[in-house]
Coordinates of C-alpha atoms and ligand atoms in Angstrom, one line a residue:
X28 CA 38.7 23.8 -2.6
X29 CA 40.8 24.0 -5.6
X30 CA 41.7 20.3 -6.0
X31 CA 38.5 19.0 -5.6
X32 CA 36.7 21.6 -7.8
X33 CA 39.5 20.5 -10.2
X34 CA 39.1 17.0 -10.5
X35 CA 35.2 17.6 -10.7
X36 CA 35.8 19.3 -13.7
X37 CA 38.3 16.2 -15.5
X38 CA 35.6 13.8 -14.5
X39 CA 32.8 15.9 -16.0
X40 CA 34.6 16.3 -18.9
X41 CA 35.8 12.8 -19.4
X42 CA 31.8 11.1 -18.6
X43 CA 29.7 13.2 -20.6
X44 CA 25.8 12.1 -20.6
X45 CA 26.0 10.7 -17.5
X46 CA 24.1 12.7 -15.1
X47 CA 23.7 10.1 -12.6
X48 CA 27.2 9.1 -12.4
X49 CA 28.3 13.3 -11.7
X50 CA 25.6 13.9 -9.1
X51 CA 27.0 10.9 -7.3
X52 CA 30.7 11.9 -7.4
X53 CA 30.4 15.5 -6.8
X54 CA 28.1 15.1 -3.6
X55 CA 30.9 12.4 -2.5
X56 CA 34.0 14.6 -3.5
X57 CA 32.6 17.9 -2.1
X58 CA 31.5 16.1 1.4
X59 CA 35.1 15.3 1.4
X60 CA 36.9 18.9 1.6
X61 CA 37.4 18.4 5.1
X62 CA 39.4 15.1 5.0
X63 CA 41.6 16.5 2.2
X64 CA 42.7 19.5 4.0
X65 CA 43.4 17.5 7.3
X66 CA 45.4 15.0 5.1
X67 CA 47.5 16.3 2.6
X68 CA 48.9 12.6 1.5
X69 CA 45.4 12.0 -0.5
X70 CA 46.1 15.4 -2.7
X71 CA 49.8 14.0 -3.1
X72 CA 48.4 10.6 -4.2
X73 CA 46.2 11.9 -6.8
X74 CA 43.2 10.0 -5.3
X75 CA 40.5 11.8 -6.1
X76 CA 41.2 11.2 -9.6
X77 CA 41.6 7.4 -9.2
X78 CA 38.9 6.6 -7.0
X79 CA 37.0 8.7 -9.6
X80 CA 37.4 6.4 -12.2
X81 CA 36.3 2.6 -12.5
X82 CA 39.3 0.1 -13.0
X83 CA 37.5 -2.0 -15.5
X84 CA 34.4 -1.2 -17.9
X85 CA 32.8 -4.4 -19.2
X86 CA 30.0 -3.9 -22.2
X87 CA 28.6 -6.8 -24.2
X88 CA 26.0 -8.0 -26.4
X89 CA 23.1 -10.4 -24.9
X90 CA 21.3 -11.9 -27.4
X91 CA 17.8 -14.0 -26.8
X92 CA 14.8 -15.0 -28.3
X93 CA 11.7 -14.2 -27.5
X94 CA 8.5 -17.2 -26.8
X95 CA 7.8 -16.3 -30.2
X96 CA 11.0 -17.1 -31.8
X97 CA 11.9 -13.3 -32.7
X98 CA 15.6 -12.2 -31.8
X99 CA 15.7 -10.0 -29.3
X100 CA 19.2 -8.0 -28.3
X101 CA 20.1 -6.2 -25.2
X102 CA 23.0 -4.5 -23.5
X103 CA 25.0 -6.2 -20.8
X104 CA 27.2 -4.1 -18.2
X105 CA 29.6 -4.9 -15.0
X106 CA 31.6 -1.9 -13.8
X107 CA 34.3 -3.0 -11.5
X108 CA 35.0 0.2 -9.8
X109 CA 37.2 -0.7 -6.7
X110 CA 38.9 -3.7 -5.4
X111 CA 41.1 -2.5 -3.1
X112 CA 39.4 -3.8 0.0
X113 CA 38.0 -6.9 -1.6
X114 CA 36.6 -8.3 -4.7
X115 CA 34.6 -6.3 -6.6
X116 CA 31.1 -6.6 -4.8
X117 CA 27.5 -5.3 -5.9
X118 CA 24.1 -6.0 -7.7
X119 CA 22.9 -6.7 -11.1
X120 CA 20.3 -4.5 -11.8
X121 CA 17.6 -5.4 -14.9
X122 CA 15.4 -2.4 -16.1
X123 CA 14.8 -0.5 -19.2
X124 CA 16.0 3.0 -18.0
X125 CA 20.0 0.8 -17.1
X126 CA 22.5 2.7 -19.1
X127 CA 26.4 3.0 -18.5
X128 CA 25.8 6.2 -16.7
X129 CA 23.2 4.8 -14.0
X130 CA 25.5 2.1 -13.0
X131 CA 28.6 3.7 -13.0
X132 CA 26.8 5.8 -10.5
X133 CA 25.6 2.7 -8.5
X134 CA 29.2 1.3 -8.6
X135 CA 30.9 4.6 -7.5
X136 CA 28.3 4.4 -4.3
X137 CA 28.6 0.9 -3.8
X138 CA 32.9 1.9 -3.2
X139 CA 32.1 3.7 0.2
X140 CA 29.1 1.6 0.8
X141 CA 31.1 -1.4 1.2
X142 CA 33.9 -0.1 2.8
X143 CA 31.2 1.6 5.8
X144 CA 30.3 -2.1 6.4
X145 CA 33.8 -2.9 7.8
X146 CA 33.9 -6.4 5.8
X147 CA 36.3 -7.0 2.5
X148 CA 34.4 -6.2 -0.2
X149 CA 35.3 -4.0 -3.4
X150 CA 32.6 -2.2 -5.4
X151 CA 30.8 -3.0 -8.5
X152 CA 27.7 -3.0 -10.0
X153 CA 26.0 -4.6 -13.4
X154 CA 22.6 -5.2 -15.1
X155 CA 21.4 -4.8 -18.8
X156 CA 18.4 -2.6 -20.2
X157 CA 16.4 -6.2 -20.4
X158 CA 12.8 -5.4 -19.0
X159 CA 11.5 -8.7 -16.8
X160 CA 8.2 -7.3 -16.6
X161 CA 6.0 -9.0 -18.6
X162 CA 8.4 -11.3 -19.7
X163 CA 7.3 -15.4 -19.3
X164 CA 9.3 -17.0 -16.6
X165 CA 11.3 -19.1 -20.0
X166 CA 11.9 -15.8 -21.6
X167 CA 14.0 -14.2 -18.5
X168 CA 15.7 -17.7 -17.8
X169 CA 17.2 -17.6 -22.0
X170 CA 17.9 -14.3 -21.3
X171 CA 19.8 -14.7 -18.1
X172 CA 21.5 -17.4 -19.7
X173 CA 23.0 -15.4 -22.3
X174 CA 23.8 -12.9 -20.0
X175 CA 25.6 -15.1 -18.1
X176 CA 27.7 -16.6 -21.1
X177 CA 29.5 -13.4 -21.2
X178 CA 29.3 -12.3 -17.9
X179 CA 30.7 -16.0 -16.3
X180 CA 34.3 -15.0 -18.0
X181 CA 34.8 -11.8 -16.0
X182 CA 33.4 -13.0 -12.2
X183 CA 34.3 -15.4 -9.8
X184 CA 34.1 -15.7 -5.8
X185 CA 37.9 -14.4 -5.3
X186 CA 37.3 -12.2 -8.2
X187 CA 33.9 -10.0 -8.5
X188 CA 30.5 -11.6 -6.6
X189 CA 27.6 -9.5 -8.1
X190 CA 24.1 -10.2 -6.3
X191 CA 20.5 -8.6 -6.6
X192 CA 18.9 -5.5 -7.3
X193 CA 16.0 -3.7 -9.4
X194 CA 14.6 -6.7 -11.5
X195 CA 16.7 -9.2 -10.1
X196 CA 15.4 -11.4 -7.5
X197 CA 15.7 -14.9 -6.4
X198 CA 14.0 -16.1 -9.5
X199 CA 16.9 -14.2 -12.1
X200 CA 20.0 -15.1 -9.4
X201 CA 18.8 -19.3 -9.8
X202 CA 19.0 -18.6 -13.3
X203 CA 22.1 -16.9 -13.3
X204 CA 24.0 -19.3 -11.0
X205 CA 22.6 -22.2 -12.8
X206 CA 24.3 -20.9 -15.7
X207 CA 27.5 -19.9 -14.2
X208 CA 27.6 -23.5 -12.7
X209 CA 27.1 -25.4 -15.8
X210 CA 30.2 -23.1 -17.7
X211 CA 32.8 -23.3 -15.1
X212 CA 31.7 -27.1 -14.2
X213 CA 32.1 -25.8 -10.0
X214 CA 29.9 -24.7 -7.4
X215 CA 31.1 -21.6 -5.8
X216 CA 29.5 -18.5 -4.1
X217 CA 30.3 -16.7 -7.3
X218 CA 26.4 -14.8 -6.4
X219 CA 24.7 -13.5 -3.5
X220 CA 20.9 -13.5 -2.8
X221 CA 21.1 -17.5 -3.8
X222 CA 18.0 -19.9 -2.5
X223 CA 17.9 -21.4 0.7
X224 CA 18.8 -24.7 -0.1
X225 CA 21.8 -24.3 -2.7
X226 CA 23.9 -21.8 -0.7
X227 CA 22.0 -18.9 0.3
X228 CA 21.6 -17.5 3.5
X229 CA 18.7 -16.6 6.0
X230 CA 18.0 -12.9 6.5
X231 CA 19.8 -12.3 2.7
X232 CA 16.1 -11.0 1.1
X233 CA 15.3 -9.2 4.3
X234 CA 18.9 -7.0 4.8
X235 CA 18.3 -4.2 3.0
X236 CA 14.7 -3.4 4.2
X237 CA 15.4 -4.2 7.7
X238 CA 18.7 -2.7 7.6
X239 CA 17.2 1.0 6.6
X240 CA 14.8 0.3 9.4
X241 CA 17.6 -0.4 12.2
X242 CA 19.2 2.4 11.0
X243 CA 16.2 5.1 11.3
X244 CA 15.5 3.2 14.8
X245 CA 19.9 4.1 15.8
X246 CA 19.0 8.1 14.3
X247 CA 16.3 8.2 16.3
X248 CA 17.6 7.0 19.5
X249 CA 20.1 9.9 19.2
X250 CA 17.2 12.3 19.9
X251 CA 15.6 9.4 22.5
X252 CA 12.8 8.8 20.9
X253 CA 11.8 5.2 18.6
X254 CA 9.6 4.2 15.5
X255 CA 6.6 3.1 18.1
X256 CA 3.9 4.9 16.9
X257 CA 5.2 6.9 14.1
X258 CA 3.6 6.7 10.7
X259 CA 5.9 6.0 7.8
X260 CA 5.7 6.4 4.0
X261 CA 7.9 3.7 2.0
X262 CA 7.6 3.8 -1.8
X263 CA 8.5 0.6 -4.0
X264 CA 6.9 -2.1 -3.5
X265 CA 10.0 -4.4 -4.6
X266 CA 12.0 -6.3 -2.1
X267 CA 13.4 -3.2 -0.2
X268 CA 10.1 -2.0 0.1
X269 CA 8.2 -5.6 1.3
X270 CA 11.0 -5.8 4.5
X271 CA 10.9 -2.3 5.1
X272 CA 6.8 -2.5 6.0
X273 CA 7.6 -5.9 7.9
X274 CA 10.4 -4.7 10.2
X275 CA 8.5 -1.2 10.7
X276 CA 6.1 -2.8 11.8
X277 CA 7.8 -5.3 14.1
X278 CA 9.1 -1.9 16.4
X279 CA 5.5 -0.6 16.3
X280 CA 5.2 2.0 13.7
X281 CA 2.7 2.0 10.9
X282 CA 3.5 2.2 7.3
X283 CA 0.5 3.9 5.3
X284 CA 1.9 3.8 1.7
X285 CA 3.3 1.8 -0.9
X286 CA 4.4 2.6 -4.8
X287 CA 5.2 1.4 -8.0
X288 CA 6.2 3.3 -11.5
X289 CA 2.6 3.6 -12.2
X290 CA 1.4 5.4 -9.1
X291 CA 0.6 5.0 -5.3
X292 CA -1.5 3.4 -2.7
X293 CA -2.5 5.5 0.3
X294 CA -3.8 2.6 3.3
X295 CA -4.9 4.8 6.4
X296 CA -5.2 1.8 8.7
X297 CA -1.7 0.9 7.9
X298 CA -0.4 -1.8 6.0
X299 CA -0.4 -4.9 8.3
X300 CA 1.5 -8.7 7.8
X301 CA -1.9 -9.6 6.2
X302 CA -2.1 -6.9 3.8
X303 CA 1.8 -7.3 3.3
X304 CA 1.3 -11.3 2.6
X305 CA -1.1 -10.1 -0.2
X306 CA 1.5 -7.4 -1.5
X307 CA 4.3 -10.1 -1.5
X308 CA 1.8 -12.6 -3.7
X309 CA 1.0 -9.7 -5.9
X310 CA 4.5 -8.5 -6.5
X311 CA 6.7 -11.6 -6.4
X312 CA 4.7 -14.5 -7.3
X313 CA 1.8 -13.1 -9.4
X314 CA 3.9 -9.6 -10.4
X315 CA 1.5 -7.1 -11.2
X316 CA 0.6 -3.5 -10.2
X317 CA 0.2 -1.9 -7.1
X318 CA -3.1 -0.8 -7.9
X319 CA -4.8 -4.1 -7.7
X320 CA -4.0 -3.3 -3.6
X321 CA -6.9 -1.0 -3.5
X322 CA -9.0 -3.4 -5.3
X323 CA -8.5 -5.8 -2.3
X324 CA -8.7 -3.5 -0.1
X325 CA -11.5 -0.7 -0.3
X326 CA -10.4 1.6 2.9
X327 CA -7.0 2.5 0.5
X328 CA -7.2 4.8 -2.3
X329 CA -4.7 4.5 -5.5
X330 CA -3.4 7.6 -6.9
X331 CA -2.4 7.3 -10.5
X332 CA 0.8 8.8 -11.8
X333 CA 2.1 9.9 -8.3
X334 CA 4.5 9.5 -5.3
X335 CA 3.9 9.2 -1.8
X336 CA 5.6 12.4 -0.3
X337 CA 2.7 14.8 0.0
X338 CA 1.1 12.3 2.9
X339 CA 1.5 13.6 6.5
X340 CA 3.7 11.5 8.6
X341 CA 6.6 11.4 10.8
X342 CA 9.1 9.0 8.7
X343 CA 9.9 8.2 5.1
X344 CA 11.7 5.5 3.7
X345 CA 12.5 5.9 0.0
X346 CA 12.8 2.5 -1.1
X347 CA 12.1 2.7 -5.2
X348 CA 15.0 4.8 -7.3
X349 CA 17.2 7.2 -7.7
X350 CA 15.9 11.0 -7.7
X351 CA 12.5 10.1 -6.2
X352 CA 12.5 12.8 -3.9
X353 CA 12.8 16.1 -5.4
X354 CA 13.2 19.5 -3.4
X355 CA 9.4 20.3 -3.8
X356 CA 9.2 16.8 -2.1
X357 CA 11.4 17.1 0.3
X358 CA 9.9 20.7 1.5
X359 CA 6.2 18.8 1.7
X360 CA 7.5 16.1 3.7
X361 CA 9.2 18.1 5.9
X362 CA 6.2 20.7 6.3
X363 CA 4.0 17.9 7.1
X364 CA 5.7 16.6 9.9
X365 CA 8.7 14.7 8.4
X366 CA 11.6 14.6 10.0
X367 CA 13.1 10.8 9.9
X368 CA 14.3 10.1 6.0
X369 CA 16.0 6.4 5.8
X370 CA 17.1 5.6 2.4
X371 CA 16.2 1.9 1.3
X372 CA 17.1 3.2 -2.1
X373 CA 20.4 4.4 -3.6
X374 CA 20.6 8.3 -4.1
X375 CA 16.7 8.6 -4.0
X376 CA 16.6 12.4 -2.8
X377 CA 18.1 15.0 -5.8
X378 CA 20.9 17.2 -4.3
X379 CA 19.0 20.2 -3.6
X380 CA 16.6 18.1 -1.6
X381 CA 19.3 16.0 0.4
X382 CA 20.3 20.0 1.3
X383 CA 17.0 21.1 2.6
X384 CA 17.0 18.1 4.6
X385 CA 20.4 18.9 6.2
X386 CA 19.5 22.7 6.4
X387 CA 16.5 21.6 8.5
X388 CA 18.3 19.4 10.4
X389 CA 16.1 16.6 10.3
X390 CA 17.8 12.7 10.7
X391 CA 18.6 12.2 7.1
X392 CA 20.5 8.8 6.8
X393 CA 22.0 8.4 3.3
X394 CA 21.6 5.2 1.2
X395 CA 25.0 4.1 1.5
X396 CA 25.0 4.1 5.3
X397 CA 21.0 3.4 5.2
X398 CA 21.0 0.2 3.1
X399 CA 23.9 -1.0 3.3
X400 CA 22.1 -3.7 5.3
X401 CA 21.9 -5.6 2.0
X402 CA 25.5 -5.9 0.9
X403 CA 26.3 -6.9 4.6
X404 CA 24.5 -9.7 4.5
X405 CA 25.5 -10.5 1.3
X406 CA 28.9 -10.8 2.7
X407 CA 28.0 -12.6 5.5
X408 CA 26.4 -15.2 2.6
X409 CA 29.6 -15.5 1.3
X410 CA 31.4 -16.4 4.6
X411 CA 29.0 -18.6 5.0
X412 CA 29.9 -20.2 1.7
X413 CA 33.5 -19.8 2.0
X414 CA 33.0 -22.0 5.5
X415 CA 30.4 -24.5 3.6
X416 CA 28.1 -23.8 6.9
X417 CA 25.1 -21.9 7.3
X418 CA 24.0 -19.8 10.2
X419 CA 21.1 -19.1 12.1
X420 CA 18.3 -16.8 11.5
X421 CA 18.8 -15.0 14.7
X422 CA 22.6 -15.2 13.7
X423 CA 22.7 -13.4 10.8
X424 CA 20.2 -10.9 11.5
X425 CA 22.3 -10.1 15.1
X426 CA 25.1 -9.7 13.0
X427 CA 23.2 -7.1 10.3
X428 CA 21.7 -5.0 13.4
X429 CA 25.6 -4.7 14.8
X430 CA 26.6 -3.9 11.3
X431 CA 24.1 -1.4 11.3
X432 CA 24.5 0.0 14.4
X433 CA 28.1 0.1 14.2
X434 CA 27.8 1.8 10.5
X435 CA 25.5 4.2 12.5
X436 CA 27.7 5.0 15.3
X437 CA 31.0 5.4 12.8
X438 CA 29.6 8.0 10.7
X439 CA 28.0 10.3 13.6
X440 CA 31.8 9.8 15.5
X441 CA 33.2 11.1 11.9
X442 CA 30.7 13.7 11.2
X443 CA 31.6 15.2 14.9
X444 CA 35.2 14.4 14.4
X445 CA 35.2 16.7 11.2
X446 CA 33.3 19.6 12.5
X447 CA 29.6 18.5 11.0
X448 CA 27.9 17.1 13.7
X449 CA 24.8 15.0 12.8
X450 CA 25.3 15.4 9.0
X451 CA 25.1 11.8 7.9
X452 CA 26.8 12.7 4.7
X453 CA 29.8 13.7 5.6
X454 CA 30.1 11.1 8.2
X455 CA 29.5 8.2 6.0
X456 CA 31.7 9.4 2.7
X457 CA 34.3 10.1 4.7
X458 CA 34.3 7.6 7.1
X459 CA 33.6 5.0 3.7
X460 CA 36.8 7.0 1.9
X461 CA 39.4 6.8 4.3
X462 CA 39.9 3.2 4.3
X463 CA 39.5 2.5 0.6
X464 CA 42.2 6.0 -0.1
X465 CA 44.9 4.4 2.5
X466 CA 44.6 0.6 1.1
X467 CA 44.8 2.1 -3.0
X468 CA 48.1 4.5 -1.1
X469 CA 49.4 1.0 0.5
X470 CA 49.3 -0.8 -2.6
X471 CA 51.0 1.8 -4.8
X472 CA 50.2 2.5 -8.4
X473 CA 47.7 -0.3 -9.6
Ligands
NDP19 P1 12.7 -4.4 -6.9 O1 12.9 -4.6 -8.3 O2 12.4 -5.5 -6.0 O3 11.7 -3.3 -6.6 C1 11.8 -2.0 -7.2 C2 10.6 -1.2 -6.9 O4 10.8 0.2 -7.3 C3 9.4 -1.6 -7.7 O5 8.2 -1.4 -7.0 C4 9.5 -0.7 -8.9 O6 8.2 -0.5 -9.6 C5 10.0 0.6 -8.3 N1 10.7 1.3 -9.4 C6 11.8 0.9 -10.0 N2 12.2 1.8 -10.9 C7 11.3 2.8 -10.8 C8 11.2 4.0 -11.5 N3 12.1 4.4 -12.4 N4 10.2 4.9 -11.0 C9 9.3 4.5 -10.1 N5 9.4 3.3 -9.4 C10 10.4 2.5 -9.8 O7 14.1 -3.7 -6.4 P2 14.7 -3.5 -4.9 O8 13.6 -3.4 -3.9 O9 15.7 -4.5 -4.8 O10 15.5 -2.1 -5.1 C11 14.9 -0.9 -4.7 C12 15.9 0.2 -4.5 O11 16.8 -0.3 -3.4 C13 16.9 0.4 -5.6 O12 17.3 1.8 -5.6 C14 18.1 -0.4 -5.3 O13 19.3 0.0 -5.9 C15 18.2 -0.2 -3.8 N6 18.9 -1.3 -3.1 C16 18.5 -2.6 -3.2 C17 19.2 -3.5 -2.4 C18 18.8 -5.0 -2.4 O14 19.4 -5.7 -1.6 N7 17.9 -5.4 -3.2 C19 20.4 -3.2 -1.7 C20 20.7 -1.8 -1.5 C21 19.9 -0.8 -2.3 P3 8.0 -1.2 -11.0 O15 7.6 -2.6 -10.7 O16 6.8 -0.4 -11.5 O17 9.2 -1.1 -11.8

């Protein structure tokens, strides 16, 4: 289609050396040909190009010293991409590899991701190039401290919430909201993913992971069938990853792998709440590598320098980063026997292998349907904080598996609706799209 082939162009032009941040808005602007022929009045409004483009950029310095006194300085970033559903919403992500381009991409997704989980939330996403990982628990609470310093000016819990995400856990967010707290002298759910007893909310570390899970269980029920007995590859081993395993489990499959940057543990006998207990000591209160799970336990087998996707088994739950499944992958997995892909991560399968997967017509669920889990909860947190009450285990996580079930059943109505029947893709961008494009039309040129 001309327009959208036209505005692909302007924003490839105007983002150069950000491959990320393309991939993502071309496979969200082509999925949504159909909705742009049916409805002339988003052509006339010019949204593709404004949904295309983030209404605030923020860039800054973050200064920190090190245990040995040296200066250290890394980058700090929050795109606000979207607020016209709600504030701007999304995670701070801390990792080496963060660059404008990454998170633009994350903030784009995050748009329709938010939108699909039918509360008011904008989109936005943040994070700096700071590395955690082997950083002393003194050195990541100066650096979040300077983070915040710069970061406290632009957020606020009518304004932009940010929350979690790779290399920010509970630890970071109590640093970060300690910060926050002490600059603006109030206490306000200005972050997500907060501890228990200052704010946070039950089921808030287990969303995302358990959320991908409902959501395989809902694409499976489509075809009458369950996760009992299935075998299931997850890679990560970060929080997405931990809940994944535990919820998997709870409906009677068996996960058999886990991963981290440096390579892979294959467990035949399944990874079970003892062996995850020993994961979630390794990786959140001891943080080291995944390999150290095969030294515990002599039945698995580490492979170094690879990903899980060439084990046999029915499901696979992407739960590390973005382009983590290429098409060779996704070809092995689906010649050994794949055919459930739920994605814990955001955009972990490249573009040609998100194709094979919907030219095989397996029961591919997208991340921003598959975990949006995560944000969900996250708004429920701030309800809860906005009401100064806190709900109940079985509360919250009743609410998430209606979330998810209703996300489910929304983009498989859309995808029929539009002529794509059980192509998860087009059922979630468009169904994401339509109700950010008419609130931006509603409140005219902003
Ligand atoms: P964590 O930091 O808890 O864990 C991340 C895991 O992924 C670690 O095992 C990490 O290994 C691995 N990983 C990170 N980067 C790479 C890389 N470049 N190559 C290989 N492995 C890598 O993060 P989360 O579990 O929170 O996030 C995982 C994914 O889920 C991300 O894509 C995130 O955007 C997405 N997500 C998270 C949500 C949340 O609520 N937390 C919500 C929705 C999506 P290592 O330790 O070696 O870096």
């Amino acid at each position: 289609m001309p327009y959208v082939s036209e505005v692909l162009a302007q924003v490839a032009a105007r983002n150069p050396g950000e491959p990320e941040f393309l991939q993502a808005v071309k496979e969200v602007l082509e999925s949504l040909e159909p909705v742009i022929v049916r409805h002339p009045k988003y052509q006339k409004y010019n949204i593709l190009e404004r949904i295309s483009e983030p209404e605030r950029v923020l860039m800054f310095r973050v200064p920190w010293m090190d245990d040995k006194g040296a200066i250290q300085v890394n980058r700090g970033f929050r795109i606000e991409f979207n607020s016209s559903i709600g504030p701007y919403k999304g995670g701070l992500r801390f990792h080496p590899t963060v660059n404008l381009g990454i998170l633009k991409f994350l903030a784009f997704e995050q748009v329709f991701k938010n939108s699909l989980t039918s509360l008011a939330m904008g989109g936005g996403k943040g994070g700096s190039d700071f590395d955690p990982k082997g950083k002393s628990d003194n050195e990541v609470m100066r650096f979040c401290q300077s983070f915040m310093t710069e970061l406290f000016r632009h957020i606020g819990p009518a304004t932009d919430v940010p929350a979690g995400d790779i290399g920010v856990g509970g630890r970071e967010i109590g640093f970060l909201f300690g910060q926050y707290k002490r600059l603006r002298n109030e206490f306000t759910g200005v972050l997500t993913g907060k501890g228990l007893n200052w704010g946070g909310s039950l089921i808030r570390p287990e969303a995302t992971g358990y959320g991908a899970t409902y959501f395989a269980q809902e694409m499976l029920a489509t075809r009458n069938d369950s996760l009992e007995g299935k075998t299931c590859l997850v890679s990560g081993s970060g929080n997405v990853a931990q809940y994944t395993i535990e919820k998997v489990n709870e409906l009677g499959g068996r996960v058999v792998t886990l991963s981290d940057s440096n390579g892979t543990i294959y467990d035949p006998d399944g990874i079970d709440a003892e062996k995850l207990a020993f994961i979630m000591e390794l990786k959140n209160v001891r943080r080291e590598r995944i390999r150290e799970y095969a030294a515990r336990y002599k039945k698995a087998q580490y492979k170094d320098g690879v990903r899980p996707w060439d084990i046999p088994a029915q499901c696979a739950f992407p739960s590390a980063t973005q382009n983590e499944i290429t098409a060779e992958d996704a070809s092995t997995l689906v010649k050994n026997g794949c055919f459930v892909v739920s994605e814990g991560a955001n955009m972990p399968s490249e573009p040609e292998a998100v194709q094979f997967f919907i030219d095989k017509k397996i029961l591919y669920g997208p991340g921003k349907a598959a975990n949006a889990g995560g944000v969900a909860v996250s708004g429920l947190e701030m309800a809860q904080n906005s009401q100064f009450m806190s709900w109940s285990r079985e509360a919250v996580d009743n609410h998430l598996r209606d979330i998810m079930q209703r996300i489910h059943s929304n983009a498989c109505a859309t995808a029929a609706e539009y002529g794509h029947a059980g192509n998860y893709v087009i059922g979630a961008n468009i169904a994401g799209f339509v109700k950010v494009a008419d609130a931006m039309i509603d409140q005219g040129l902003v």
